[in-house]
Coordinates of C-alpha atoms and ligand atoms in Angstrom, one line a residue:
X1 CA 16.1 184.7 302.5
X2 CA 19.2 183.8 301.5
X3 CA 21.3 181.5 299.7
X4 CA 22.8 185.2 298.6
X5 CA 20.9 188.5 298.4
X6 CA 21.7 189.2 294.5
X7 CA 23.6 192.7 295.8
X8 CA 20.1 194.4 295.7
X9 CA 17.1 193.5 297.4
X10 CA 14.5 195.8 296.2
X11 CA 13.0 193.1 294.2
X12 CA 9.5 192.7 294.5
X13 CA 9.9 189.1 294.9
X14 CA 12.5 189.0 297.6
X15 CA 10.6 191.7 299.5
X16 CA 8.4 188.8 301.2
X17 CA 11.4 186.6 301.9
X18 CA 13.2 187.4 305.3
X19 CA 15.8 185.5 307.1
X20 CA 16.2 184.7 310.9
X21 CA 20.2 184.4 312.3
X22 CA 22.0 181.6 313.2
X23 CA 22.5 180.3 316.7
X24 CA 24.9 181.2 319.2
X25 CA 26.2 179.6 322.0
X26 CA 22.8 179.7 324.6
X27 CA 24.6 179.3 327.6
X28 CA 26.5 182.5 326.9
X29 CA 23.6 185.1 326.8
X30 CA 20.6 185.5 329.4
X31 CA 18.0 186.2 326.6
X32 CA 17.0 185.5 323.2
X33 CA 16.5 188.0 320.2
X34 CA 14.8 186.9 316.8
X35 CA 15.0 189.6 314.2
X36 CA 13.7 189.3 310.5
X37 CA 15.0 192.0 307.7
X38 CA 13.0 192.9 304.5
X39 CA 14.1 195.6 301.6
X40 CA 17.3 196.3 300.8
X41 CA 20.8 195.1 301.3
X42 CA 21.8 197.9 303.4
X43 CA 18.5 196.7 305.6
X44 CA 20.0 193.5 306.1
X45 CA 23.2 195.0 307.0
X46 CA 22.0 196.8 309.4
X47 CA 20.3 194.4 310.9
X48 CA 24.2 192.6 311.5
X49 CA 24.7 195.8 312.9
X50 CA 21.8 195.6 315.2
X51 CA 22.6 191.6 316.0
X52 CA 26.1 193.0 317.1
X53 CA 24.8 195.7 319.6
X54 CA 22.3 193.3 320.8
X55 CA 25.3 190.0 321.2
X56 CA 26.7 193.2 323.7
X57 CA 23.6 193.3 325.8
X58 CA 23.0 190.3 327.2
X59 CA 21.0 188.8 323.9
X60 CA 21.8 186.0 321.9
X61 CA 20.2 184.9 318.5
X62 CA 17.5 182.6 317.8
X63 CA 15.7 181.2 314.5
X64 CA 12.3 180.6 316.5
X65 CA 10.6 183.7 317.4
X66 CA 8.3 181.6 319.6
X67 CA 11.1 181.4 322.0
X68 CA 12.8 185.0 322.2
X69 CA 12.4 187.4 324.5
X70 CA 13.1 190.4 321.8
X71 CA 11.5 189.9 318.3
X72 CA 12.3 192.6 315.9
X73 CA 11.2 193.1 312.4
X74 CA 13.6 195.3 310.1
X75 CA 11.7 197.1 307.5
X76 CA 11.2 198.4 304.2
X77 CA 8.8 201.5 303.1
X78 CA 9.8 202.0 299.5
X79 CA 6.3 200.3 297.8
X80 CA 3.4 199.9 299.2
X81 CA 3.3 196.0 298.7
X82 CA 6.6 196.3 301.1
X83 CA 4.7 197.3 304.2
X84 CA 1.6 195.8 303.5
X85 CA 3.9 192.3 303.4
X86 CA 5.1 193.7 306.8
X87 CA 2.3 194.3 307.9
X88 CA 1.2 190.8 307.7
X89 CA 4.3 189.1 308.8
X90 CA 3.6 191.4 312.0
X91 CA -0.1 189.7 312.6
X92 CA 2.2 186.3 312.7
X93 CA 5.0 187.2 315.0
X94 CA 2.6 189.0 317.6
X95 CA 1.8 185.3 319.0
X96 CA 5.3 185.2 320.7
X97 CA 2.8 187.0 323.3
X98 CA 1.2 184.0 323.5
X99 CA 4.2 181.7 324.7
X100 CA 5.8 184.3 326.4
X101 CA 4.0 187.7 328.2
X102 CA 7.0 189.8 328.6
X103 CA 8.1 189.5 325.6
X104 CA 8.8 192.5 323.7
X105 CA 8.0 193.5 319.3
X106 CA 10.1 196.3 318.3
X107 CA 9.8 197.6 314.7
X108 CA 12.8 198.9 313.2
X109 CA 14.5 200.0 309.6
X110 CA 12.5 202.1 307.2
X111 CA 8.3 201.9 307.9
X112 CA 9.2 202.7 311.6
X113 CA 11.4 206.0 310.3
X114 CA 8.3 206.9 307.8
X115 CA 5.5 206.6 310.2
X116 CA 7.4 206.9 313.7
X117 CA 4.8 206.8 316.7
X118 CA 1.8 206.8 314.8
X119 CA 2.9 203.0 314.2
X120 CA 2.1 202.3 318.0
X121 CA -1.8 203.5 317.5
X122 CA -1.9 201.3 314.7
X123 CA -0.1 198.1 315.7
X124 CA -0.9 198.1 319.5
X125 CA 1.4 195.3 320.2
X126 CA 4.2 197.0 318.9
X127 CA 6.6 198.1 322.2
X128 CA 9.1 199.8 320.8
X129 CA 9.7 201.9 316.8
X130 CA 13.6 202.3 316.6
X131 CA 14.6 204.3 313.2
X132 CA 17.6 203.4 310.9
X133 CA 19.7 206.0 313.2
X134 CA 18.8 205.2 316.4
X135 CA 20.1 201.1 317.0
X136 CA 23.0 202.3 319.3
X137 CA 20.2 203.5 321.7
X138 CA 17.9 199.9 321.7
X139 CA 19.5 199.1 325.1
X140 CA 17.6 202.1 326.9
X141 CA 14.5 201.7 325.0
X142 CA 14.7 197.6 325.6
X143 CA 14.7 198.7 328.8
X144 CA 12.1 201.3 328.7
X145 CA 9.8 199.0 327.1
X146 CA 10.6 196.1 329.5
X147 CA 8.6 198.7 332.3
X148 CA 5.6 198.6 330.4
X149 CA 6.2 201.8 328.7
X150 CA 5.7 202.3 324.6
X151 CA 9.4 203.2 323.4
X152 CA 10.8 205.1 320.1
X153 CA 13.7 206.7 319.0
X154 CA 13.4 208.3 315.2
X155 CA 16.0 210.7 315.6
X156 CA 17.8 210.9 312.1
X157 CA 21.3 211.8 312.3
X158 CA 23.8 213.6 310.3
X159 CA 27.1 211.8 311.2
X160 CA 25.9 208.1 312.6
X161 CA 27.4 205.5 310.2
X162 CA 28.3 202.8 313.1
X163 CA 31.7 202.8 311.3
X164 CA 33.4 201.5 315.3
X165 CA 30.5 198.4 315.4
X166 CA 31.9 194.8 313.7
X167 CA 28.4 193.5 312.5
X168 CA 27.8 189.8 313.4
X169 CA 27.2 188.1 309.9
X170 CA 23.5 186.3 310.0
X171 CA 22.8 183.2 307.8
X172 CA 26.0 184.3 305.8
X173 CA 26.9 181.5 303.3
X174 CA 30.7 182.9 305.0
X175 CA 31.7 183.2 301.4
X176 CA 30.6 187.1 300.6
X177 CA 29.8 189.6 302.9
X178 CA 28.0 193.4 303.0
X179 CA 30.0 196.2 303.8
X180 CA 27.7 199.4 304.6
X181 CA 30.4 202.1 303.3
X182 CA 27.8 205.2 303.8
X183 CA 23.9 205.8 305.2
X184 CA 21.5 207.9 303.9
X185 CA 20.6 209.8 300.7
X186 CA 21.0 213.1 299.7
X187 CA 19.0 212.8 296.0
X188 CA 15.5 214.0 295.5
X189 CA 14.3 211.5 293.2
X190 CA 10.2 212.5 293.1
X191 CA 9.2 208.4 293.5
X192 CA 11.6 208.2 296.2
X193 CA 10.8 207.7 300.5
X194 CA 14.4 206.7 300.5
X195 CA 15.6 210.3 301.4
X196 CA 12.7 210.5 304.2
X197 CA 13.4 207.4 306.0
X198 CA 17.1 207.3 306.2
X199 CA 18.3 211.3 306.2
X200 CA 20.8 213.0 304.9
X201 CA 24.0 211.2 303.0
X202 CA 27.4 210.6 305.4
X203 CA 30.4 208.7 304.5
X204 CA 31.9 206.0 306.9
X205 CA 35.2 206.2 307.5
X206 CA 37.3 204.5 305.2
X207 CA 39.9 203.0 307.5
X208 CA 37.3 201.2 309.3
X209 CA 35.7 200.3 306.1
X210 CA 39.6 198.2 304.8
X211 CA 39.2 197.1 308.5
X212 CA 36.2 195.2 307.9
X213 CA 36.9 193.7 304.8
X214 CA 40.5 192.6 305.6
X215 CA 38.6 190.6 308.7
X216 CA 35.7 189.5 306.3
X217 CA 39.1 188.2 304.5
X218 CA 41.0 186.8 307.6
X219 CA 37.6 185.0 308.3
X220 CA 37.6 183.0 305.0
X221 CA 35.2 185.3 303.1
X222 CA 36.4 186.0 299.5
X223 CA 33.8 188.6 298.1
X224 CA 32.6 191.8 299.4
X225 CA 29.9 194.3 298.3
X226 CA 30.2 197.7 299.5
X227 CA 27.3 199.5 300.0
X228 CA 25.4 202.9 299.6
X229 CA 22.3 204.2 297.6
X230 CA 24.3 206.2 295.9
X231 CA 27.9 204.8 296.4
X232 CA 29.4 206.8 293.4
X233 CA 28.7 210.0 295.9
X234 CA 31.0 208.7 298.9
X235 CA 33.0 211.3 299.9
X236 CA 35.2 211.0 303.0
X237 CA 36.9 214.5 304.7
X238 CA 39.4 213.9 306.9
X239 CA 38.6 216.7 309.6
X240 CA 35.5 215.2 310.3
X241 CA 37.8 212.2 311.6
X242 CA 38.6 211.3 315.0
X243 CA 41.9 210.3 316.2
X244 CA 41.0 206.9 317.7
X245 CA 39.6 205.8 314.5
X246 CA 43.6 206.0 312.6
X247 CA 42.8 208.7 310.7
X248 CA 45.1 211.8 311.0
X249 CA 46.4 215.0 309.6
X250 CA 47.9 215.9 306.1
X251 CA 45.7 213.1 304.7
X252 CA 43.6 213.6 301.6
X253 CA 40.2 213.3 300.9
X254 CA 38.9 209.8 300.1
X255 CA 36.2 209.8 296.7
X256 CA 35.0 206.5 295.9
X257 CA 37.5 205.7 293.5
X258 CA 40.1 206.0 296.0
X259 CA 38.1 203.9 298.4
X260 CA 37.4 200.8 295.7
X261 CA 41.5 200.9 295.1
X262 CA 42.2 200.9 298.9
X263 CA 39.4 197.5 299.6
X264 CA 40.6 195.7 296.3
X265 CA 44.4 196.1 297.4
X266 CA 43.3 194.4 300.8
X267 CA 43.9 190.9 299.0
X268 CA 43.5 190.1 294.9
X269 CA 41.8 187.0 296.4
X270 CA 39.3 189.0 297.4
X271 CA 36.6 190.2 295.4
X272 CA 34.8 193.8 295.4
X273 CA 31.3 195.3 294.1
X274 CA 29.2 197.8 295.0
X275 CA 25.7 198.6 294.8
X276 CA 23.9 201.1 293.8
X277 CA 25.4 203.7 291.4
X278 CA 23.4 206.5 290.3
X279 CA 24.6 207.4 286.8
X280 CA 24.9 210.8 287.6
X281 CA 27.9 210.1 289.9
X282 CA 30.1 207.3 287.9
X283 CA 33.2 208.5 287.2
X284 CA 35.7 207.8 284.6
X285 CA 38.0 207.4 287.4
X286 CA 36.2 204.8 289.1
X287 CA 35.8 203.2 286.0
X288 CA 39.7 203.0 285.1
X289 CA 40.0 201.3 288.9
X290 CA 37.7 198.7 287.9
X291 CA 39.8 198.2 284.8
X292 CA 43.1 198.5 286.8
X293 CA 42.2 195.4 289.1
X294 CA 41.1 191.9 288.0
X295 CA 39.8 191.7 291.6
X296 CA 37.0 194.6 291.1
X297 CA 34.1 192.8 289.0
X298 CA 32.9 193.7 286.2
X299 CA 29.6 194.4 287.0
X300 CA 27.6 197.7 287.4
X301 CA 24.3 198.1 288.8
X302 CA 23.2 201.7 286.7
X303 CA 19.3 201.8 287.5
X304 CA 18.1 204.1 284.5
X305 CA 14.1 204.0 286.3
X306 CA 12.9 205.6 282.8
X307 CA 14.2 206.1 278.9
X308 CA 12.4 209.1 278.6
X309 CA 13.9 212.8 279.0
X310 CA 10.7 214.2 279.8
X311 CA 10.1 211.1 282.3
X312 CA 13.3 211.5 283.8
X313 CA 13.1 214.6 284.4
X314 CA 9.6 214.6 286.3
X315 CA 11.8 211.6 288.3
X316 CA 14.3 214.2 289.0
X317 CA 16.8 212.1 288.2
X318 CA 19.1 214.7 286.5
X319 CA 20.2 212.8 283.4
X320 CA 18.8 212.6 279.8
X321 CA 18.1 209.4 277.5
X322 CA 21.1 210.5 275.5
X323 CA 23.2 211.3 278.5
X324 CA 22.2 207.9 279.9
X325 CA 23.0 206.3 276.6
X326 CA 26.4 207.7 276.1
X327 CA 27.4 206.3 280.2
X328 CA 26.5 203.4 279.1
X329 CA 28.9 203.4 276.3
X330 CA 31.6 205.1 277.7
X331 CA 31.3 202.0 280.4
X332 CA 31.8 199.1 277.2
X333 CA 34.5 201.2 275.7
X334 CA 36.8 201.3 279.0
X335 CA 35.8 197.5 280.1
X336 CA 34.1 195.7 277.0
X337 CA 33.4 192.7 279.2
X338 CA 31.6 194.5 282.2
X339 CA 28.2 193.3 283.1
X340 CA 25.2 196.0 283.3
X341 CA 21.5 195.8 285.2
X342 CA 18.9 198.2 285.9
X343 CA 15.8 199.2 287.8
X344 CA 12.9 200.3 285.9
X345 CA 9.6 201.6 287.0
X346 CA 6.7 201.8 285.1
X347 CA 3.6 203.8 284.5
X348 CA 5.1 206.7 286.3
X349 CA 3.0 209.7 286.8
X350 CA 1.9 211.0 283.1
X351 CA 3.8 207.9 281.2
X352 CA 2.6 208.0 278.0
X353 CA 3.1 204.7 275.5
X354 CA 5.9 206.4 273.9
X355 CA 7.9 207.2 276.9
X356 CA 6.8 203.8 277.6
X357 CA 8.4 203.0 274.3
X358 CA 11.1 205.0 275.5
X359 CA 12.2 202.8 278.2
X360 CA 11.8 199.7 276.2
X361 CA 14.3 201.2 273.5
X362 CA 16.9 202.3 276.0
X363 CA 16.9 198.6 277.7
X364 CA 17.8 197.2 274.1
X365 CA 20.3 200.0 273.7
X366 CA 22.1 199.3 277.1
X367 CA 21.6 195.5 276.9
X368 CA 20.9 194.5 280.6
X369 CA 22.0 190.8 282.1
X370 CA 18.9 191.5 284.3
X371 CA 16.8 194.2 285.9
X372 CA 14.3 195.2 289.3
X373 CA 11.5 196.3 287.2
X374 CA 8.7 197.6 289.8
X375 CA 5.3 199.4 288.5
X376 CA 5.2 203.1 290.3
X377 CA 3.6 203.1 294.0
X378 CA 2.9 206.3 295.6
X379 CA 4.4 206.9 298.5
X380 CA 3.3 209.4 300.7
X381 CA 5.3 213.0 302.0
X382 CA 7.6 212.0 298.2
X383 CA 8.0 215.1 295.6
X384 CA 5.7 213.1 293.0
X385 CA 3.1 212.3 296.0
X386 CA 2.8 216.3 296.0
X387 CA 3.2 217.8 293.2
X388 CA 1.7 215.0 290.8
X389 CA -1.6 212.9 290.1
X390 CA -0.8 209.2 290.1
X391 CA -2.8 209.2 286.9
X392 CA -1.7 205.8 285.0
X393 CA -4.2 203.2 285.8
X394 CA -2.8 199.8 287.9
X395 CA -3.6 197.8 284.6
X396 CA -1.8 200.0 282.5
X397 CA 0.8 199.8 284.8
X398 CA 0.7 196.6 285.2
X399 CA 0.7 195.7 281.3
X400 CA 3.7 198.1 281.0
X401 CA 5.7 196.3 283.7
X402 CA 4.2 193.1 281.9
X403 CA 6.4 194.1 278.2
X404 CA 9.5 195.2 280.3
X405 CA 9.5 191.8 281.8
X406 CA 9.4 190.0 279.2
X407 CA 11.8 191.8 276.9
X408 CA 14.3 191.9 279.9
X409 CA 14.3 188.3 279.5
X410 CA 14.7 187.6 276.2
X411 CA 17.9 190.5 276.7
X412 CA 19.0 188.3 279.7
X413 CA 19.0 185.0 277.3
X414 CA 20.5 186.8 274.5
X415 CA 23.5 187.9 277.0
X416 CA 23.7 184.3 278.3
X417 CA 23.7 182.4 274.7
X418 CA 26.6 185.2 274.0
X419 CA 28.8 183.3 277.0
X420 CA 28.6 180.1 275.5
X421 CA 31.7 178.6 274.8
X422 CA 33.3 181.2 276.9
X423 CA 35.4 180.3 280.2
X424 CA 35.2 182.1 283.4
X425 CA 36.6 182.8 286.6
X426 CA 34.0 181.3 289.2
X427 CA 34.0 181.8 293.1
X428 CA 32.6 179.3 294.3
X429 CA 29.5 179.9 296.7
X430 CA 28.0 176.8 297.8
X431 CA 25.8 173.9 296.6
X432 CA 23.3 174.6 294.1
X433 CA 20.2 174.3 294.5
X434 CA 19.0 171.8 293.0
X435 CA 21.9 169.1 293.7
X436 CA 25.0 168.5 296.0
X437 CA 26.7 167.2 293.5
X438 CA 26.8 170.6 291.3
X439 CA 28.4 173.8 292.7
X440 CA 26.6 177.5 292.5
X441 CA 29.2 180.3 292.2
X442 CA 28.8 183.6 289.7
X443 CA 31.3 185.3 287.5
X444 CA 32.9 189.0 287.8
X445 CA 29.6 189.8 285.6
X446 CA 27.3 188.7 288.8
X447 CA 26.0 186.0 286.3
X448 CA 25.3 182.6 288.2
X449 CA 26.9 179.6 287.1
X450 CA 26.0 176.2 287.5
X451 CA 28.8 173.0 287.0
X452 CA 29.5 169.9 288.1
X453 CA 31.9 169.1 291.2
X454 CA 33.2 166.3 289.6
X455 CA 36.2 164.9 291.0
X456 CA 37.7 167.8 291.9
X457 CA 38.9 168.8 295.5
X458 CA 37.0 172.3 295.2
X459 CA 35.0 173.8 297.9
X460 CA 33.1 177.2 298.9
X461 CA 35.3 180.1 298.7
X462 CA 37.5 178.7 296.5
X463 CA 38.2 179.7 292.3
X464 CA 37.9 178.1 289.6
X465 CA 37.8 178.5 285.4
X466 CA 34.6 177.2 284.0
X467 CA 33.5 177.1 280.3
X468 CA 30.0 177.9 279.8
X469 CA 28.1 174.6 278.0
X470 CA 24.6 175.7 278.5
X471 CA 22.4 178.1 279.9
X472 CA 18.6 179.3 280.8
X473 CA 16.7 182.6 281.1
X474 CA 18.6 183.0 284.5
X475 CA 21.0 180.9 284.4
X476 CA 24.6 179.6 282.8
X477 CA 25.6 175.5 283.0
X478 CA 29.0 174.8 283.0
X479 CA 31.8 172.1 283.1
X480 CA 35.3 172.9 285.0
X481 CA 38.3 173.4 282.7
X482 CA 40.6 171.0 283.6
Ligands
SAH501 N1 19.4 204.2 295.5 C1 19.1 203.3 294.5 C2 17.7 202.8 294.6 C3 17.0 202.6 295.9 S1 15.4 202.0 295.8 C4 19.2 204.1 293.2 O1 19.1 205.3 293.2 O2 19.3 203.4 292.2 C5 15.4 200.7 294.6 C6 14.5 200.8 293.5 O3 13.2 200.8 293.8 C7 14.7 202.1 292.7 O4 15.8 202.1 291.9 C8 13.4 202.2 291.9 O5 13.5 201.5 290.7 C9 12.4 201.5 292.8 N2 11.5 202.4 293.5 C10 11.8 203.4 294.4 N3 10.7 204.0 294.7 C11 9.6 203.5 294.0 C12 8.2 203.7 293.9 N4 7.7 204.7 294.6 N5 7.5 202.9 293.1 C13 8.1 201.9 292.4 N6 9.4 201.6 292.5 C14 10.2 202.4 293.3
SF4_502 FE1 15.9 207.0 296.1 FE2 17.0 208.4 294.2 FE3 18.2 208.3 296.5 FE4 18.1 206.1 295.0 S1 19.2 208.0 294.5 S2 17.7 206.2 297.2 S3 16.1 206.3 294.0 S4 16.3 209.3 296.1
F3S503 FE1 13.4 199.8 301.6 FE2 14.6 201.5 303.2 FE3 16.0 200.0 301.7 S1 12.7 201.9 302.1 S2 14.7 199.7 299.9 S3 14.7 199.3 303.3 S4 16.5 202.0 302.3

């Protein structure tokens, strides 16, 4: 995938899109990787993390799998579509045995965490199953597999968060970059394989996390997106700190709000967001540093999943409707201008057409610029899988998600027509699309903007005001303020 990965890839859409990595210099490695992510942002960071231990070993990238020596496929468990789409991809890439017999498949990311060596009996041409935790050791098992032998490594760990490896950016547009600030989840929501597949929650040190983004900086990126599945949780202890990493002594504890300060003091040129919150874990504190520095968009990703109490609380998500509702208040009274989306599953176990209602009531309430909206999918070992019957037939389901689609957009229009007239700071991302002659960049609300280069000497990475003209379902057209 992409031009930009819209800060969370969970969308069902973007679950079949992948991306291979640029090109490095042949001559300086002896063997060629290919490696293709699906799921979640924090998967395709990871797999920069993976590209990075790999540059170390002797492999260098490559875009055609047909001519690597290593192809690896980075995956997500958390529908069922997701694996099944992985699934298929993994009929495809299999033919690199066909150009090349020694060449190795190794599964990685969340499908080879859930179903570990059992994915070998299934998918006999898979060599190696490498879980979220275990990338430091894919030397060994590269070599493992390379005498013949099946390889995996599922080990989950408690304190892994790769905080000492600089990830090599793949197909970045070298504008905005991930920053994986913590691994794992500690959360029981029912629905959820999240907790199974990547272990408990850790925090990554946060001097390596400034480190990182002031070198995204130095390198010319202006935007960074710090990353966590629950990012409002991060919690950083200095004892558990090492001396080599610059921590020391005497020094506090880091929450997230103290961590958003430290990145967006790095450089005001530099933009920060984060992805995902769990409403639970906002703070007002980290929503007065939002409004302390024009550099921290205004933008919240607050997945609500359901509007109704009784819903929620099957979910185990820990928060009411009203509870929810008042958040989401509390979050336009301190930054009136901040831009809100959601995820949103339907036909949950027991959903009845008024909790259905429920949800549909609390998306008008919160007024969304846009929202993942996913129909429930068992997945096995989860709470619900257990204790409840997946008793909402796919059609319902389906026609649910069908009404929460459509009145997501018509809120997504309504928020757009509300910018007309309205000028914004735009970074600038790249081309658009559709012509070379417009530029593609999105406001502090995440909202993407569209606008003519004129004759302006503007490029990538760069600001600029722009006063909304126009604007689609998806979309706002714009025209530079001189
Ligand atoms: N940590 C994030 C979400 C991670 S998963 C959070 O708590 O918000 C991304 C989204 O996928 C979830 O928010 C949920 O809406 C959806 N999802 C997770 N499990 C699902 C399932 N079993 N069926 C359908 N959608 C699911
Ligand atoms: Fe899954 Fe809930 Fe954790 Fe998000 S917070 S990853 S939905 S268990
Ligand atoms: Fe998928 Fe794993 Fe992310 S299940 S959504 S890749 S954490």
């Amino acid at each position: 995938m992409l031009e930009r990965m819209n800060h969370t890839m969970h969308e069902e859409s973007k679950q079949g899109e992948a991306y291979a990595p640029f090109v490095n210099d042949p001559t300086a490695y002896n063997k060629k990787f290919y490696i293709e992510s699906y799921g979640c942002a924090m998967n395709f960071a990871d797999s920069e993390i993976v590209a990075s231990i790999l540059n170390e070993n002797g492999f260098g990238a490559t875009r055609n799998f047909e001519e690597a020596d290593l192809v690896l496929i980075n995956t997500c468990s958390i529908r069922e579509k997701a694996e099944q789409t992985v699934r298929k991809r993994l009929t495809e890439l299999r033919k690199v045995k066909k150009y090349n017999s020694g060449a190795l498949i190794g599964v990685l990311g969340c499908m080879a965490e859930r179903l570990k060596a059992q994915f070998l009996e299934e998918e006999k041409l898979v060599d190696m199953v490498v879980g979220p935790d275990a990338y430091r050791s894919l030397p060994a098992l590269i070599s493992e597999a390379e005498t013949g032998q099946k390889a995996v490594n599922v080990l989950l760990s408690r304190d892994e968060t790769y905080a000492d490896i600089s990830p090599i950016r793949l197909d970045s547009n070298g504008v905005s970059g991930f920053v994986s600030i913590m691994r794992g989840c500690n959360n029981m929501c029912s629905f959820c394989v999240v907790p199974f597949t990547r272990g408990r929650e850790r925090s990554r040190d946060p001097h390596s996390i400034v480190k990182e983004c002031a070198d995204l900086f130095n390198n010319g990126y202006r935007e960074v997106t710090l990353l966590g599945q629950n990012v409002d949780s991060y919690y950083w202890v200095p004892e558990h700190n090492s001396p080599s990493t610059g921590g020391g002594r005497g020094e506090a504890a880091v929450t997230f709000a103290n961590l958003l300060e430290m990145v967006a003091l790095v450089n005001p040129l530099l933009r920060v967001r984060f992805s995902t919150s769990h409403p639970k874990d906002i703070t007002d504190d980290v929503l007065f540093t939002m409004a302390k520095h024009e550099n921290i968009c205004k933008y919240i990703h607050l997945p609500v999943q359901s509007g109704s109490t009784r819903v929620l609380q099957l979910m185990n998500r820990t928060y009411t409707r009203e509870w929810y509702m008042a958040k989401v208040d509390r979050i336009m009274e301190i930054m009136p201008d901040c831009g809100l989306s959601s995820d949103i599953i339907t036909g949950f176990c027991t959903e009845t057409e008024e909790d259905h209602q429920d949800t549909m009531s609390i998306m008008e309430h919160s007024k969304y610029d846009m929202s993942y909206m996913f129909f429930y999918s068992e997945r096995p070992g989860t709470l619900a899988a257990r204790r409840y019957k997946d008793d909402i037939p796919e059609d319902v389901k389906k026609r649910r998600l069908d009404e929460v689609v459509k009145l997501q957009n018509a809120l997504s229009h309504k928020s757009n027509l509300k910018d007309l007239g309205k000028t914004f700071k735009v970074l600038i991302e790249g081309n658009s699309k559709r012509s070379d002659k417009d530029w593609m960049g999105r406001t502090s609300q995440n909202k993407v903007i569209v606008f003519p280069k004129e004759q302006y000497e503007l490029n990538k990475g760069h600001y600029v005001m722009v006063k909304v003209t126009d604007c689609t379902v998806a979309t706002l057209i714009g025209k530079i303020e001189p």
